[in-house]
C-alpha positions as a printed Julia matrix, in Angstrom:
128×3 Matrix{Float64}:
  26.46   49.17   15.2
  26.58   46.37   12.61
  23.39   44.6    11.7
  23.58   40.8    12.17
  23.38   38.88    8.94
  20.86   36.02    9.06
  22.48   32.64    8.68
  20.86   30.29    6.2
  19.67   27.24    8.16
  17.84   24.45    6.39
  14.19   24.42    7.26
  13.83   21.59    9.79
  10.09   21.43    9.29
  10.43   20.7     5.59
  13.11   18.08    6.3
  10.83   16.36    8.79
   7.91   16.53    6.36
  10.06   15.09    3.57
  11.06   12.23    5.86
   7.45   11.57    6.8
   6.46   11.52    3.14
   9.21    9.0     2.4
   8.08    6.83    5.31
   4.5     7.01    4.04
   5.58    5.72    0.62
   7.52    2.92    2.32
   4.38    2.04    4.29
   2.41    1.85    1.04
   4.96   -0.58   -0.39
   4.77   -2.7     2.77
   0.97   -2.63    2.55
   1.2    -3.95   -1.01
   3.32   -6.83    0.27
   0.84   -7.38    3.1
  -1.95   -7.8     0.53
   0.04  -10.53   -1.21
   0.63  -12.23    2.13
  -3.06  -11.96    3.04
  -4.12  -13.55   -0.23
  -1.66  -16.43    0.27
  -2.98  -16.92    3.81
  -6.53  -16.93    2.47
  -5.68  -19.52   -0.18
  -4.15  -21.85    2.37
  -6.97  -21.3     4.89
  -9.85  -22.02    2.53
  -8.18  -24.59    0.31
  -9.19  -27.71    2.19
  -6.9   -30.21    0.49
  -3.25  -29.48   -0.16
  -3.52  -29.32   -3.98
  -6.27  -26.71   -3.68
  -4.32  -24.85   -0.99
  -1.27  -24.71   -3.26
  -3.34  -23.66   -6.27
  -5.08  -20.87   -4.37
  -2.01  -19.9    -2.34
   0.02  -19.45   -5.52
  -2.65  -18.56   -8.08
  -4.42  -15.79   -6.19
  -1.25  -13.75   -5.55
  -0.23  -14.19   -9.19
  -3.58  -12.71  -10.27
  -3.1    -9.85   -7.81
   0.46   -9.25   -9.08
  -0.76   -9.11  -12.66
  -3.48   -6.59  -11.78
  -1.03   -4.39   -9.88
   1.58   -4.61  -12.64
  -0.97   -3.6   -15.25
  -2.66   -0.74  -13.44
  -1.12    0.08  -10.03
   2.62    0.08  -10.55
   4.38    3.36  -11.29
   5.87    1.6   -14.34
   2.55    0.26  -15.61
   1.81    0.73  -19.3
  -1.66    2.04  -18.42
  -1.46    3.28  -14.85
  -4.77    4.08  -13.22
  -5.19    7.78  -12.48
  -7.75    9.9   -10.68
 -10.99    8.11   -9.86
  -9.71    4.94  -11.51
  -6.74    4.9    -9.15
  -9.04    5.4    -6.19
 -11.22    2.47   -7.28
  -8.15    0.29   -7.9
  -6.76    1.0    -4.44
 -10.09    0.39   -2.71
 -10.45   -2.94   -4.51
  -6.8    -3.91   -4.06
  -6.42   -3.14   -0.36
 -10.03   -4.13    0.31
  -9.24   -7.54   -1.19
  -6.35   -7.89    1.23
  -8.53   -7.03    4.22
 -11.32   -9.3     2.96
  -8.83  -12.14    2.47
  -7.65  -11.8     6.06
 -11.21  -11.74    7.35
 -12.13  -14.8     5.26
  -9.02  -16.58    6.58
 -10.31  -16.11   10.12
  -8.15  -13.12   11.04
 -10.68  -10.29   11.54
  -8.4    -8.22   13.78
  -5.61   -8.34   11.22
  -8.13   -7.38    8.55
  -9.25   -4.37   10.58
  -5.64   -3.35   11.24
  -4.75   -3.63    7.55
  -7.8    -1.61    6.55
  -7.03    1.07    9.14
  -3.4     1.47    8.13
  -4.45    1.55    4.46
  -6.95    4.3     5.2
  -4.44    6.46    7.09
  -1.83    5.88    4.38
  -4.28    6.83    1.62
  -5.39   10.0     3.42
  -1.78   11.09    3.92
  -0.89   10.34    0.3
  -3.83   12.45   -0.89
  -2.99   15.24    1.54
   0.67   15.24    0.48
  -0.14   14.67   -3.23
   1.96   11.52   -3.43
C-alpha cells in the first residue's frame, strides 16, 4: 500500500501573523499622523487670537516633524535605539495625548494613549 506524500501547504498561521504585523505597522504610521493632528488641534484650541492659533497650529507640528525626522524616522541620520527609542516614543505619543487633553478632548486623549500602548506592546512582542 503506497504511503501518502504530504502536500506542502503554506502555513496559514504565519500568513495571518505576517498580516497582523503589517497592520500593526500601519497603525503606528496612523498614530504618528494622529499626533500631528492633535498638536494642530491643540494650537488652534489654546491660541486665543487667530495669529496665535495659526502660529501654534503650524509651528508646533513643524517642531514635532523635525524631532521625528531627526530621531524617530527609519531614515533618520541618528535614529533612537533601545532605551532612547522608548523614551522618544513615550514623549512623542504622550505629547499627542497631552495635546488632545489640553484641547479639551480627554476621551480622544485616552483613546490615543490606549491605542499607542497596545501598538507599542505588539511591536515589542513582534520585534518590529
